[in-house]
Amino acid sequence: GRSFVVDDVYGDLSAIDSELQFDSHWDKINKFRTRDIMCSPVCFKGKVTGVVQLVNSVTKAFSKNDVPALEDVARLIGYALYHARLHENLASMKQLDVEKAQFMRVMVHELKSPVSAAKMLADVLKAEPGLSDDVEHLSGRITERLDQLGGLIMDILELAQVKSGKPLGQVDVLDMAGATRTCCDGLAAQARSKGLELNVTIPKDEILTRIDSQGYQLIVSNLIGNAVKYTPSGSVTVDLRTEDQWAVLEVTDTGIGIPEGDIPKLFKEFFRAGNAKASKIPGSGVGLAGVKSIVDRFRGQIEFQTRQNEGTTFTVRLAVFQP
């Protein structure tokens, strides 16, 4: 589009456009006599989103010298309109995420009861005396699969609550040192059973941040649990420290790493890296999506470095709470 001035709106407008005519309806309603007008397209990023029009009834007519000032105004309006619509679109997307999370939570919650009942029946069958080897083996596999399904249901319920924008618990000041130490103690036996060395460096003093304890537990258990799960041999190292205004949690493993092509999708819901699926190690692909959502909600940072078949380091930064 281009800017232009019309000296006499009731005159011949064919020089601008052969089909252009002035609509005098507004003048009649408002008892107004439009003399001349000046128009400029409202553009942003090369797209026309509207038109700014100035109407003049006084004796001093608009001239081409007035056009640059109107174009400056039109540019500002274009910028404002673009960002207003962007904000509206983001709000709609966030609302859609909330509604999707609520639907997911209701749907998965409905699965919880029948799965629990099936698991109970499978446990009863497995404990029944005098079973043949085939039946006992089959009942064991059923129990194992139901355990995996139950874990998936709990993972999805947690993710749905995180995605809904609600904290998993009461937001308060948390001692990251104590919470991280407790989680490491809980995973130490699993690491030992795989022959892994679990190296933990946590300061004796408190490191405080403001977060819900369940949310932080999800962050720590996922990062350290994944490191143990996907490390066939070697070590897992957990380091908690402070750097300026940040509390920094770093988890390093010598595991299978992440293929380069899978890196951009790592925080996507239900995504699992190709080598993780090929390993046949059970997993839902929702843990890291939940971790990132929690870190983002509390205005933290999460990043990782990885090399396939060599290992991965995840780093989470949360703001240190200043009493």
PDB file of C-alpha atoms in Angstrom:
ATOM      1  CA  GLY A   1       0.000   0.000   0.000  1.00  0.00           C
ATOM      2  CA  ARG A   2       0.975   3.652  -0.406  1.00  0.00           C
ATOM      3  CA  SER A   3       0.041   6.894   1.307  1.00  0.00           C
ATOM      4  CA  PHE A   4      -1.913   9.570  -0.544  1.00  0.00           C
ATOM      5  CA  VAL A   5      -3.772  12.870  -0.164  1.00  0.00           C
ATOM      6  CA  VAL A   6      -7.203  13.581  -1.701  1.00  0.00           C
ATOM      7  CA  ASP A   7      -7.620  17.325  -2.209  1.00  0.00           C
ATOM      8  CA  ASP A   8     -11.388  17.230  -2.798  1.00  0.00           C
ATOM      9  CA  VAL A   9     -13.241  14.108  -1.748  1.00  0.00           C
ATOM     10  CA  TYR A  10     -16.359  15.145  -3.655  1.00  0.00           C
ATOM     11  CA  GLY A  11     -14.410  15.687  -6.852  1.00  0.00           C
ATOM     12  CA  ASP A  12     -13.026  13.295  -9.462  1.00  0.00           C
ATOM     13  CA  LEU A  13     -11.117  10.459  -7.715  1.00  0.00           C
ATOM     14  CA  SER A  14     -10.316   8.441 -10.836  1.00  0.00           C
ATOM     15  CA  ALA A  15      -6.663   9.490 -10.678  1.00  0.00           C
ATOM     16  CA  ILE A  16      -6.339   7.387  -7.515  1.00  0.00           C
ATOM     17  CA  ASP A  17      -8.603   4.521  -8.553  1.00  0.00           C
ATOM     18  CA  SER A  18     -11.156   4.288 -11.350  1.00  0.00           C
ATOM     19  CA  GLU A  19     -13.737   2.736  -8.998  1.00  0.00           C
ATOM     20  CA  LEU A  20     -13.069   4.974  -5.986  1.00  0.00           C
ATOM     21  CA  GLN A  21     -15.972   7.033  -4.642  1.00  0.00           C
ATOM     22  CA  PHE A  22     -16.391   9.000  -1.430  1.00  0.00           C
ATOM     23  CA  ASP A  23     -19.185   7.782   0.851  1.00  0.00           C
ATOM     24  CA  SER A  24     -20.952  10.910   2.123  1.00  0.00           C
ATOM     25  CA  HIS A  25     -23.121   8.961   4.570  1.00  0.00           C
ATOM     26  CA  TRP A  26     -20.898   9.820   7.557  1.00  0.00           C
ATOM     27  CA  ASP A  27     -20.974  13.518   6.650  1.00  0.00           C
ATOM     28  CA  LYS A  28     -24.785  13.536   6.521  1.00  0.00           C
ATOM     29  CA  ILE A  29     -25.200  11.797   9.886  1.00  0.00           C
ATOM     30  CA  ASN A  30     -22.711  14.065  11.657  1.00  0.00           C
ATOM     31  CA  LYS A  31     -23.646  17.247   9.756  1.00  0.00           C
ATOM     32  CA  PHE A  32     -20.048  17.496   8.643  1.00  0.00           C
ATOM     33  CA  ARG A  33     -18.451  18.631   5.391  1.00  0.00           C
ATOM     34  CA  THR A  34     -15.323  16.677   4.556  1.00  0.00           C
ATOM     35  CA  ARG A  35     -13.006  18.771   2.435  1.00  0.00           C
ATOM     36  CA  ASP A  36      -9.930  16.591   1.990  1.00  0.00           C
ATOM     37  CA  ILE A  37      -8.441  13.435   3.483  1.00  0.00           C
ATOM     38  CA  MET A  38      -5.039  11.888   3.949  1.00  0.00           C
ATOM     39  CA  CYS A  39      -4.526   8.098   4.170  1.00  0.00           C
ATOM     40  CA  SER A  40      -1.598   5.857   5.063  1.00  0.00           C
ATOM     41  CA  PRO A  41      -1.468   2.036   5.264  1.00  0.00           C
ATOM     42  CA  VAL A  42      -0.715   0.453   8.643  1.00  0.00           C
ATOM     43  CA  CYS A  43       2.038  -2.101   7.990  1.00  0.00           C
ATOM     44  CA  PHE A  44       4.274  -4.349  10.070  1.00  0.00           C
ATOM     45  CA  LYS A  45       6.760  -6.885   8.737  1.00  0.00           C
ATOM     46  CA  GLY A  46       5.579  -6.207   5.194  1.00  0.00           C
ATOM     47  CA  LYS A  47       1.899  -6.944   5.860  1.00  0.00           C
ATOM     48  CA  VAL A  48      -0.905  -4.361   5.681  1.00  0.00           C
ATOM     49  CA  THR A  49      -3.077  -4.635   8.802  1.00  0.00           C
ATOM     50  CA  GLY A  50      -5.174  -1.482   8.470  1.00  0.00           C
ATOM     51  CA  VAL A  51      -5.397   2.130   7.304  1.00  0.00           C
ATOM     52  CA  VAL A  52      -5.011   5.433   9.141  1.00  0.00           C
ATOM     53  CA  GLN A  53      -7.224   8.157   7.679  1.00  0.00           C
ATOM     54  CA  LEU A  54      -7.308  11.840   8.632  1.00  0.00           C
ATOM     55  CA  VAL A  55     -10.378  13.862   7.689  1.00  0.00           C
ATOM     56  CA  ASN A  56     -10.140  17.618   7.233  1.00  0.00           C
ATOM     57  CA  SER A  57     -12.898  20.232   7.031  1.00  0.00           C
ATOM     58  CA  VAL A  58     -10.936  23.412   7.663  1.00  0.00           C
ATOM     59  CA  THR A  59      -9.662  25.790   5.017  1.00  0.00           C
ATOM     60  CA  LYS A  60      -6.028  24.702   5.236  1.00  0.00           C
ATOM     61  CA  ALA A  61      -5.799  21.554   3.160  1.00  0.00           C
ATOM     62  CA  PHE A  62      -3.499  18.608   3.683  1.00  0.00           C
ATOM     63  CA  SER A  63      -0.407  18.520   1.502  1.00  0.00           C
ATOM     64  CA  LYS A  64       2.192  15.942   0.537  1.00  0.00           C
ATOM     65  CA  ASN A  65       4.470  17.471   3.179  1.00  0.00           C
ATOM     66  CA  ASP A  66       2.080  16.157   5.860  1.00  0.00           C
ATOM     67  CA  VAL A  67       2.347  12.549   4.652  1.00  0.00           C
ATOM     68  CA  PRO A  68       5.657  11.598   6.407  1.00  0.00           C
ATOM     69  CA  ALA A  69       4.225  12.534   9.814  1.00  0.00           C
ATOM     70  CA  LEU A  70       1.141  10.365   9.190  1.00  0.00           C
ATOM     71  CA  GLU A  71       3.348   7.475   8.033  1.00  0.00           C
ATOM     72  CA  ASP A  72       5.306   7.685  11.302  1.00  0.00           C
ATOM     73  CA  VAL A  73       2.043   7.421  13.232  1.00  0.00           C
ATOM     74  CA  ALA A  74       0.916   4.503  11.024  1.00  0.00           C
ATOM     75  CA  ARG A  75       4.167   2.635  11.741  1.00  0.00           C
ATOM     76  CA  LEU A  76       3.660   3.014  15.494  1.00  0.00           C
ATOM     77  CA  ILE A  77       0.073   1.824  15.191  1.00  0.00           C
ATOM     78  CA  GLY A  78       1.225  -1.184  13.127  1.00  0.00           C
ATOM     79  CA  TYR A  79       3.784  -2.094  15.786  1.00  0.00           C
ATOM     80  CA  ALA A  80       1.170  -1.775  18.549  1.00  0.00           C
ATOM     81  CA  LEU A  81      -1.442  -3.814  16.648  1.00  0.00           C
ATOM     82  CA  TYR A  82       1.027  -6.595  15.884  1.00  0.00           C
ATOM     83  CA  HIS A  83       2.062  -6.986  19.507  1.00  0.00           C
ATOM     84  CA  ALA A  84      -1.519  -6.722  20.750  1.00  0.00           C
ATOM     85  CA  ARG A  85      -2.519  -9.580  18.455  1.00  0.00           C
ATOM     86  CA  LEU A  86       0.577 -11.545  19.420  1.00  0.00           C
ATOM     87  CA  HIS A  87      -0.330 -11.157  23.092  1.00  0.00           C
ATOM     88  CA  GLU A  88      -3.900 -12.278  22.332  1.00  0.00           C
ATOM     89  CA  ASN A  89      -2.638 -15.332  20.439  1.00  0.00           C
ATOM     90  CA  LEU A  90      -0.267 -16.270  23.267  1.00  0.00           C
ATOM     91  CA  ALA A  91      -3.093 -15.944  25.789  1.00  0.00           C
ATOM     92  CA  SER A  92      -5.262 -18.230  23.632  1.00  0.00           C
ATOM     93  CA  MET A  93      -2.450 -20.778  23.368  1.00  0.00           C
ATOM     94  CA  LYS A  94      -1.907 -20.741  27.131  1.00  0.00           C
ATOM     95  CA  GLN A  95      -5.627 -21.246  27.712  1.00  0.00           C
ATOM     96  CA  LEU A  96      -5.598 -24.140  25.252  1.00  0.00           C
ATOM     97  CA  ASP A  97      -2.681 -25.696  27.146  1.00  0.00           C
ATOM     98  CA  VAL A  98      -4.638 -25.398  30.403  1.00  0.00           C
ATOM     99  CA  GLU A  99      -7.756 -26.972  28.883  1.00  0.00           C
ATOM    100  CA  LYS A 100      -5.700 -29.765  27.304  1.00  0.00           C
ATOM    101  CA  ALA A 101      -4.007 -30.459  30.646  1.00  0.00           C
ATOM    102  CA  GLN A 102      -7.359 -30.573  32.454  1.00  0.00           C
ATOM    103  CA  PHE A 103      -8.762 -33.011  29.880  1.00  0.00           C
ATOM    104  CA  MET A 104      -5.632 -35.174  30.113  1.00  0.00           C
ATOM    105  CA  ARG A 105      -5.830 -35.237  33.900  1.00  0.00           C
ATOM    106  CA  VAL A 106      -9.505 -36.309  33.905  1.00  0.00           C
ATOM    107  CA  MET A 107      -8.955 -38.938  31.209  1.00  0.00           C
ATOM    108  CA  VAL A 108      -5.880 -40.480  32.843  1.00  0.00           C
ATOM    109  CA  HIS A 109      -7.451 -40.354  36.297  1.00  0.00           C
ATOM    110  CA  GLU A 110     -10.276 -42.532  34.946  1.00  0.00           C
ATOM    111  CA  LEU A 111      -7.666 -45.132  33.965  1.00  0.00           C
ATOM    112  CA  LYS A 112      -6.127 -45.217  37.418  1.00  0.00           C
ATOM    113  CA  SER A 113      -8.850 -47.258  39.159  1.00  0.00           C
ATOM    114  CA  PRO A 114      -9.159 -50.102  36.614  1.00  0.00           C
ATOM    115  CA  VAL A 115      -5.375 -50.410  36.351  1.00  0.00           C
ATOM    116  CA  SER A 116      -5.072 -50.589  40.144  1.00  0.00           C
ATOM    117  CA  ALA A 117      -7.794 -53.249  40.253  1.00  0.00           C
ATOM    118  CA  ALA A 118      -6.111 -55.277  37.505  1.00  0.00           C
ATOM    119  CA  LYS A 119      -2.782 -55.027  39.337  1.00  0.00           C
ATOM    120  CA  MET A 120      -4.381 -56.311  42.537  1.00  0.00           C
ATOM    121  CA  LEU A 121      -5.909 -59.283  40.706  1.00  0.00           C
ATOM    122  CA  ALA A 122      -2.567 -60.053  39.037  1.00  0.00           C
ATOM    123  CA  ASP A 123      -0.827 -59.992  42.443  1.00  0.00           C
ATOM    124  CA  VAL A 124      -3.449 -62.370  43.855  1.00  0.00           C
ATOM    125  CA  LEU A 125      -2.965 -64.732  40.899  1.00  0.00           C
ATOM    126  CA  LYS A 126       0.813 -64.624  41.263  1.00  0.00           C
ATOM    127  CA  ALA A 127       0.560 -65.532  44.963  1.00  0.00           C
ATOM    128  CA  GLU A 128      -1.736 -68.490  44.267  1.00  0.00           C
ATOM    129  CA  PRO A 129       0.018 -71.780  45.216  1.00  0.00           C
ATOM    130  CA  GLY A 130       0.475 -74.625  42.747  1.00  0.00           C
ATOM    131  CA  LEU A 131       0.714 -72.526  39.576  1.00  0.00           C
ATOM    132  CA  SER A 132       2.461 -74.005  36.581  1.00  0.00           C
ATOM    133  CA  ASP A 133       5.728 -72.410  35.516  1.00  0.00           C
ATOM    134  CA  ASP A 134       4.076 -70.906  32.414  1.00  0.00           C
ATOM    135  CA  VAL A 135       1.207 -69.341  34.373  1.00  0.00           C
ATOM    136  CA  GLU A 136       3.571 -68.017  37.046  1.00  0.00           C
ATOM    137  CA  HIS A 137       5.817 -66.490  34.377  1.00  0.00           C
ATOM    138  CA  LEU A 138       2.818 -64.968  32.594  1.00  0.00           C
ATOM    139  CA  SER A 139       1.356 -63.496  35.796  1.00  0.00           C
ATOM    140  CA  GLY A 140       4.771 -62.004  36.585  1.00  0.00           C
ATOM    141  CA  ARG A 141       4.912 -60.309  33.165  1.00  0.00           C
ATOM    142  CA  ILE A 142       1.344 -59.004  33.612  1.00  0.00           C
ATOM    143  CA  THR A 143       2.290 -57.523  37.001  1.00  0.00           C
ATOM    144  CA  GLU A 144       5.424 -55.938  35.518  1.00  0.00           C
ATOM    145  CA  ARG A 145       3.486 -54.356  32.643  1.00  0.00           C
ATOM    146  CA  LEU A 146       0.783 -53.055  34.975  1.00  0.00           C
ATOM    147  CA  ASP A 147       3.479 -51.531  37.193  1.00  0.00           C
ATOM    148  CA  GLN A 148       4.848 -49.717  34.135  1.00  0.00           C
ATOM    149  CA  LEU A 149       1.361 -48.538  33.161  1.00  0.00           C
ATOM    150  CA  GLY A 150       0.736 -47.318  36.702  1.00  0.00           C
ATOM    151  CA  GLY A 151       4.000 -45.380  36.609  1.00  0.00           C
ATOM    152  CA  LEU A 152       3.023 -43.854  33.251  1.00  0.00           C
ATOM    153  CA  ILE A 153      -0.355 -42.792  34.669  1.00  0.00           C
ATOM    154  CA  MET A 154       1.315 -41.062  37.609  1.00  0.00           C
ATOM    155  CA  ASP A 155       3.802 -39.346  35.284  1.00  0.00           C
ATOM    156  CA  ILE A 156       0.997 -38.046  33.049  1.00  0.00           C
ATOM    157  CA  LEU A 157      -1.045 -36.864  36.042  1.00  0.00           C
ATOM    158  CA  GLU A 158       1.958 -34.917  37.319  1.00  0.00           C
ATOM    159  CA  LEU A 159       2.641 -33.456  33.871  1.00  0.00           C
ATOM    160  CA  ALA A 160      -1.027 -32.479  33.469  1.00  0.00           C
ATOM    161  CA  GLN A 161      -0.959 -30.633  36.778  1.00  0.00           C
ATOM    162  CA  VAL A 162       2.283 -28.881  35.864  1.00  0.00           C
ATOM    163  CA  LYS A 163       0.913 -27.885  32.429  1.00  0.00           C
ATOM    164  CA  SER A 164      -2.282 -26.564  33.984  1.00  0.00           C
ATOM    165  CA  GLY A 165      -0.200 -23.826  35.596  1.00  0.00           C
ATOM    166  CA  LYS A 166      -0.778 -25.053  39.138  1.00  0.00           C
ATOM    167  CA  PRO A 167       2.096 -25.932  41.493  1.00  0.00           C
ATOM    168  CA  LEU A 168       2.306 -29.522  42.679  1.00  0.00           C
ATOM    169  CA  GLY A 169       2.202 -28.326  46.287  1.00  0.00           C
ATOM    170  CA  GLN A 170       2.511 -25.305  48.545  1.00  0.00           C
ATOM    171  CA  VAL A 171       5.054 -22.770  47.241  1.00  0.00           C
ATOM    172  CA  ASP A 172       7.459 -21.922  50.047  1.00  0.00           C
ATOM    173  CA  VAL A 173      11.128 -21.423  50.826  1.00  0.00           C
ATOM    174  CA  LEU A 174      12.919 -24.750  50.299  1.00  0.00           C
ATOM    175  CA  ASP A 175      16.368 -25.950  51.325  1.00  0.00           C
ATOM    176  CA  MET A 176      17.701 -27.405  48.077  1.00  0.00           C
ATOM    177  CA  ALA A 177      20.656 -28.986  49.865  1.00  0.00           C
ATOM    178  CA  GLY A 178      18.474 -31.115  52.128  1.00  0.00           C
ATOM    179  CA  ALA A 179      15.985 -32.020  49.391  1.00  0.00           C
ATOM    180  CA  THR A 180      18.739 -33.005  46.948  1.00  0.00           C
ATOM    181  CA  ARG A 181      20.535 -35.075  49.578  1.00  0.00           C
ATOM    182  CA  THR A 182      17.316 -36.975  50.387  1.00  0.00           C
ATOM    183  CA  CYS A 183      16.729 -37.767  46.711  1.00  0.00           C
ATOM    184  CA  CYS A 184      20.312 -39.002  46.245  1.00  0.00           C
ATOM    185  CA  ASP A 185      19.973 -41.257  49.283  1.00  0.00           C
ATOM    186  CA  GLY A 186      16.815 -42.743  47.762  1.00  0.00           C
ATOM    187  CA  LEU A 187      18.544 -43.531  44.453  1.00  0.00           C
ATOM    188  CA  ALA A 188      21.832 -44.782  45.910  1.00  0.00           C
ATOM    189  CA  ALA A 189      20.668 -48.410  46.108  1.00  0.00           C
ATOM    190  CA  GLN A 190      19.552 -48.371  42.452  1.00  0.00           C
ATOM    191  CA  ALA A 191      22.945 -47.007  41.403  1.00  0.00           C
ATOM    192  CA  ARG A 192      24.784 -49.652  43.455  1.00  0.00           C
ATOM    193  CA  SER A 193      22.666 -52.443  41.946  1.00  0.00           C
ATOM    194  CA  LYS A 194      23.961 -51.419  38.504  1.00  0.00           C
ATOM    195  CA  GLY A 195      27.540 -51.121  39.703  1.00  0.00           C
ATOM    196  CA  LEU A 196      27.541 -47.335  39.210  1.00  0.00           C
ATOM    197  CA  GLU A 197      29.541 -44.870  41.230  1.00  0.00           C
ATOM    198  CA  LEU A 198      27.265 -42.131  42.625  1.00  0.00           C
ATOM    199  CA  ASN A 199      29.314 -39.021  43.432  1.00  0.00           C
ATOM    200  CA  VAL A 200      27.454 -36.364  45.399  1.00  0.00           C
ATOM    201  CA  THR A 201      28.764 -32.906  46.275  1.00  0.00           C
ATOM    202  CA  ILE A 202      26.302 -30.920  48.387  1.00  0.00           C
ATOM    203  CA  PRO A 203      27.329 -28.130  50.799  1.00  0.00           C
ATOM    204  CA  LYS A 204      26.518 -28.480  54.491  1.00  0.00           C
ATOM    205  CA  ASP A 205      24.937 -25.033  54.593  1.00  0.00           C
ATOM    206  CA  GLU A 206      21.403 -24.462  53.373  1.00  0.00           C
ATOM    207  CA  ILE A 207      20.794 -23.271  49.811  1.00  0.00           C
ATOM    208  CA  LEU A 208      17.381 -21.648  49.768  1.00  0.00           C
ATOM    209  CA  THR A 209      15.031 -21.073  46.855  1.00  0.00           C
ATOM    210  CA  ARG A 210      11.313 -20.386  46.553  1.00  0.00           C
ATOM    211  CA  ILE A 211       9.501 -23.356  44.986  1.00  0.00           C
ATOM    212  CA  ASP A 212       7.013 -26.081  45.916  1.00  0.00           C
ATOM    213  CA  SER A 213       8.793 -29.078  47.414  1.00  0.00           C
ATOM    214  CA  GLN A 214       6.955 -31.562  45.167  1.00  0.00           C
ATOM    215  CA  GLY A 215       8.021 -29.615  42.076  1.00  0.00           C
ATOM    216  CA  TYR A 216      11.660 -29.626  43.146  1.00  0.00           C
ATOM    217  CA  GLN A 217      11.392 -33.318  43.992  1.00  0.00           C
ATOM    218  CA  LEU A 218      10.175 -33.932  40.417  1.00  0.00           C
ATOM    219  CA  ILE A 219      13.140 -31.987  39.000  1.00  0.00           C
ATOM    220  CA  VAL A 220      15.751 -33.799  41.072  1.00  0.00           C
ATOM    221  CA  SER A 221      14.273 -37.298  40.833  1.00  0.00           C
ATOM    222  CA  ASN A 222      13.886 -37.045  37.060  1.00  0.00           C
ATOM    223  CA  LEU A 223      17.380 -35.743  36.352  1.00  0.00           C
ATOM    224  CA  ILE A 224      19.202 -38.082  38.731  1.00  0.00           C
ATOM    225  CA  GLY A 225      16.841 -41.001  38.052  1.00  0.00           C
ATOM    226  CA  ASN A 226      17.341 -40.667  34.283  1.00  0.00           C
ATOM    227  CA  ALA A 227      21.096 -40.450  34.741  1.00  0.00           C
ATOM    228  CA  VAL A 228      21.100 -43.729  36.698  1.00  0.00           C
ATOM    229  CA  LYS A 229      18.609 -45.372  34.338  1.00  0.00           C
ATOM    230  CA  TYR A 230      20.463 -44.577  31.108  1.00  0.00           C
ATOM    231  CA  THR A 231      24.020 -45.192  32.359  1.00  0.00           C
ATOM    232  CA  PRO A 232      24.998 -48.846  31.815  1.00  0.00           C
ATOM    233  CA  SER A 233      28.388 -48.425  33.488  1.00  0.00           C
ATOM    234  CA  GLY A 234      30.573 -45.723  34.940  1.00  0.00           C
ATOM    235  CA  SER A 235      29.325 -42.953  37.202  1.00  0.00           C
ATOM    236  CA  VAL A 236      26.668 -40.367  37.984  1.00  0.00           C
ATOM    237  CA  THR A 237      27.810 -37.108  39.556  1.00  0.00           C
ATOM    238  CA  VAL A 238      25.500 -34.692  41.384  1.00  0.00           C
ATOM    239  CA  ASP A 239      26.828 -31.237  42.220  1.00  0.00           C
ATOM    240  CA  LEU A 240      24.871 -28.513  44.035  1.00  0.00           C
ATOM    241  CA  ARG A 241      26.404 -25.071  44.461  1.00  0.00           C
ATOM    242  CA  THR A 242      25.723 -21.334  44.285  1.00  0.00           C
ATOM    243  CA  GLU A 243      26.891 -18.948  41.563  1.00  0.00           C
ATOM    244  CA  ASP A 244      26.082 -15.288  42.270  1.00  0.00           C
ATOM    245  CA  GLN A 245      22.266 -15.098  42.578  1.00  0.00           C
ATOM    246  CA  TRP A 246      21.741 -18.649  41.288  1.00  0.00           C
ATOM    247  CA  ALA A 247      21.480 -22.029  42.993  1.00  0.00           C
ATOM    248  CA  VAL A 248      22.961 -24.475  40.487  1.00  0.00           C
ATOM    249  CA  LEU A 249      22.112 -28.179  40.304  1.00  0.00           C
ATOM    250  CA  GLU A 250      24.330 -30.131  37.902  1.00  0.00           C
ATOM    251  CA  VAL A 251      23.839 -33.824  37.085  1.00  0.00           C
ATOM    252  CA  THR A 252      26.487 -35.552  34.938  1.00  0.00           C
ATOM    253  CA  ASP A 253      26.514 -39.147  33.758  1.00  0.00           C
ATOM    254  CA  THR A 254      28.696 -41.379  31.586  1.00  0.00           C
ATOM    255  CA  GLY A 255      25.667 -42.950  29.930  1.00  0.00           C
ATOM    256  CA  ILE A 256      24.280 -43.401  26.443  1.00  0.00           C
ATOM    257  CA  GLY A 257      23.975 -39.684  25.675  1.00  0.00           C
ATOM    258  CA  ILE A 258      21.485 -38.152  23.240  1.00  0.00           C
ATOM    259  CA  PRO A 259      21.711 -38.402  19.434  1.00  0.00           C
ATOM    260  CA  GLU A 260      22.312 -35.019  17.818  1.00  0.00           C
ATOM    261  CA  GLY A 261      19.135 -35.232  15.731  1.00  0.00           C
ATOM    262  CA  ASP A 262      16.996 -35.743  18.849  1.00  0.00           C
ATOM    263  CA  ILE A 263      18.354 -32.784  20.820  1.00  0.00           C
ATOM    264  CA  PRO A 264      15.783 -30.165  19.589  1.00  0.00           C
ATOM    265  CA  LYS A 265      12.856 -32.401  20.657  1.00  0.00           C
ATOM    266  CA  LEU A 266      14.175 -33.439  24.059  1.00  0.00           C
ATOM    267  CA  PHE A 267      11.754 -31.332  26.141  1.00  0.00           C
ATOM    268  CA  LYS A 268       8.722 -32.215  24.015  1.00  0.00           C
ATOM    269  CA  GLU A 269       5.942 -34.150  25.757  1.00  0.00           C
ATOM    270  CA  PHE A 270       6.100 -37.941  25.269  1.00  0.00           C
ATOM    271  CA  PHE A 271       9.305 -37.722  23.232  1.00  0.00           C
ATOM    272  CA  ARG A 272      12.039 -40.297  23.821  1.00  0.00           C
ATOM    273  CA  ALA A 273      15.410 -40.269  22.108  1.00  0.00           C
ATOM    274  CA  GLY A 274      15.971 -43.012  19.552  1.00  0.00           C
ATOM    275  CA  ASN A 275      18.741 -44.736  21.506  1.00  0.00           C
ATOM    276  CA  ALA A 276      16.628 -44.650  24.687  1.00  0.00           C
ATOM    277  CA  LYS A 277      13.785 -46.487  22.918  1.00  0.00           C
ATOM    278  CA  ALA A 278      16.235 -48.924  21.335  1.00  0.00           C
ATOM    279  CA  SER A 279      17.658 -49.749  24.768  1.00  0.00           C
ATOM    280  CA  LYS A 280      14.265 -51.260  25.779  1.00  0.00           C
ATOM    281  CA  ILE A 281      14.521 -49.389  29.088  1.00  0.00           C
ATOM    282  CA  PRO A 282      10.967 -48.449  30.165  1.00  0.00           C
ATOM    283  CA  GLY A 283      10.124 -44.742  30.065  1.00  0.00           C
ATOM    284  CA  SER A 284       7.213 -42.417  29.347  1.00  0.00           C
ATOM    285  CA  GLY A 285       8.939 -39.413  27.791  1.00  0.00           C
ATOM    286  CA  VAL A 286       7.046 -36.954  30.004  1.00  0.00           C
ATOM    287  CA  GLY A 287       9.585 -36.360  32.770  1.00  0.00           C
ATOM    288  CA  LEU A 288      11.820 -33.782  31.096  1.00  0.00           C
ATOM    289  CA  ALA A 289       8.803 -31.883  29.738  1.00  0.00           C
ATOM    290  CA  GLY A 290       7.554 -31.536  33.310  1.00  0.00           C
ATOM    291  CA  VAL A 291      11.007 -30.561  34.580  1.00  0.00           C
ATOM    292  CA  LYS A 292      11.308 -27.757  32.028  1.00  0.00           C
ATOM    293  CA  SER A 293       7.789 -26.473  32.761  1.00  0.00           C
ATOM    294  CA  ILE A 294       8.547 -26.223  36.481  1.00  0.00           C
ATOM    295  CA  VAL A 295      11.933 -24.556  35.939  1.00  0.00           C
ATOM    296  CA  ASP A 296      10.364 -22.042  33.532  1.00  0.00           C
ATOM    297  CA  ARG A 297       7.490 -21.286  35.911  1.00  0.00           C
ATOM    298  CA  PHE A 298       9.906 -20.279  38.645  1.00  0.00           C
ATOM    299  CA  ARG A 299      11.958 -18.228  36.160  1.00  0.00           C
ATOM    300  CA  GLY A 300      14.891 -20.568  36.285  1.00  0.00           C
ATOM    301  CA  GLN A 301      17.122 -21.919  33.541  1.00  0.00           C
ATOM    302  CA  ILE A 302      17.768 -25.434  32.269  1.00  0.00           C
ATOM    303  CA  GLU A 303      20.404 -26.478  29.747  1.00  0.00           C
ATOM    304  CA  PHE A 304      22.334 -29.593  28.840  1.00  0.00           C
ATOM    305  CA  GLN A 305      25.436 -30.799  27.066  1.00  0.00           C
ATOM    306  CA  THR A 306      25.576 -34.274  25.590  1.00  0.00           C
ATOM    307  CA  ARG A 307      27.546 -36.569  23.358  1.00  0.00           C
ATOM    308  CA  GLN A 308      26.131 -39.880  22.207  1.00  0.00           C
ATOM    309  CA  ASN A 309      27.741 -42.910  23.884  1.00  0.00           C
ATOM    310  CA  GLU A 310      29.767 -40.639  26.182  1.00  0.00           C
ATOM    311  CA  GLY A 311      27.268 -39.032  28.538  1.00  0.00           C
ATOM    312  CA  THR A 312      25.143 -36.001  29.389  1.00  0.00           C
ATOM    313  CA  THR A 313      25.239 -33.073  31.806  1.00  0.00           C
ATOM    314  CA  PHE A 314      22.030 -31.298  32.822  1.00  0.00           C
ATOM    315  CA  THR A 315      22.290 -27.928  34.583  1.00  0.00           C
ATOM    316  CA  VAL A 316      19.378 -26.277  36.389  1.00  0.00           C
ATOM    317  CA  ARG A 317      19.560 -22.766  37.821  1.00  0.00           C
ATOM    318  CA  LEU A 318      17.021 -21.448  40.327  1.00  0.00           C
ATOM    319  CA  ALA A 319      17.114 -18.041  41.995  1.00  0.00           C
ATOM    320  CA  VAL A 320      18.605 -18.050  45.495  1.00  0.00           C
ATOM    321  CA  PHE A 321      16.070 -16.840  48.045  1.00  0.00           C
ATOM    322  CA  GLN A 322      17.260 -13.770  49.926  1.00  0.00           C
ATOM    323  CA  PRO A 323      15.532 -13.492  53.348  1.00  0.00           C
TER     324      PRO A 323
END
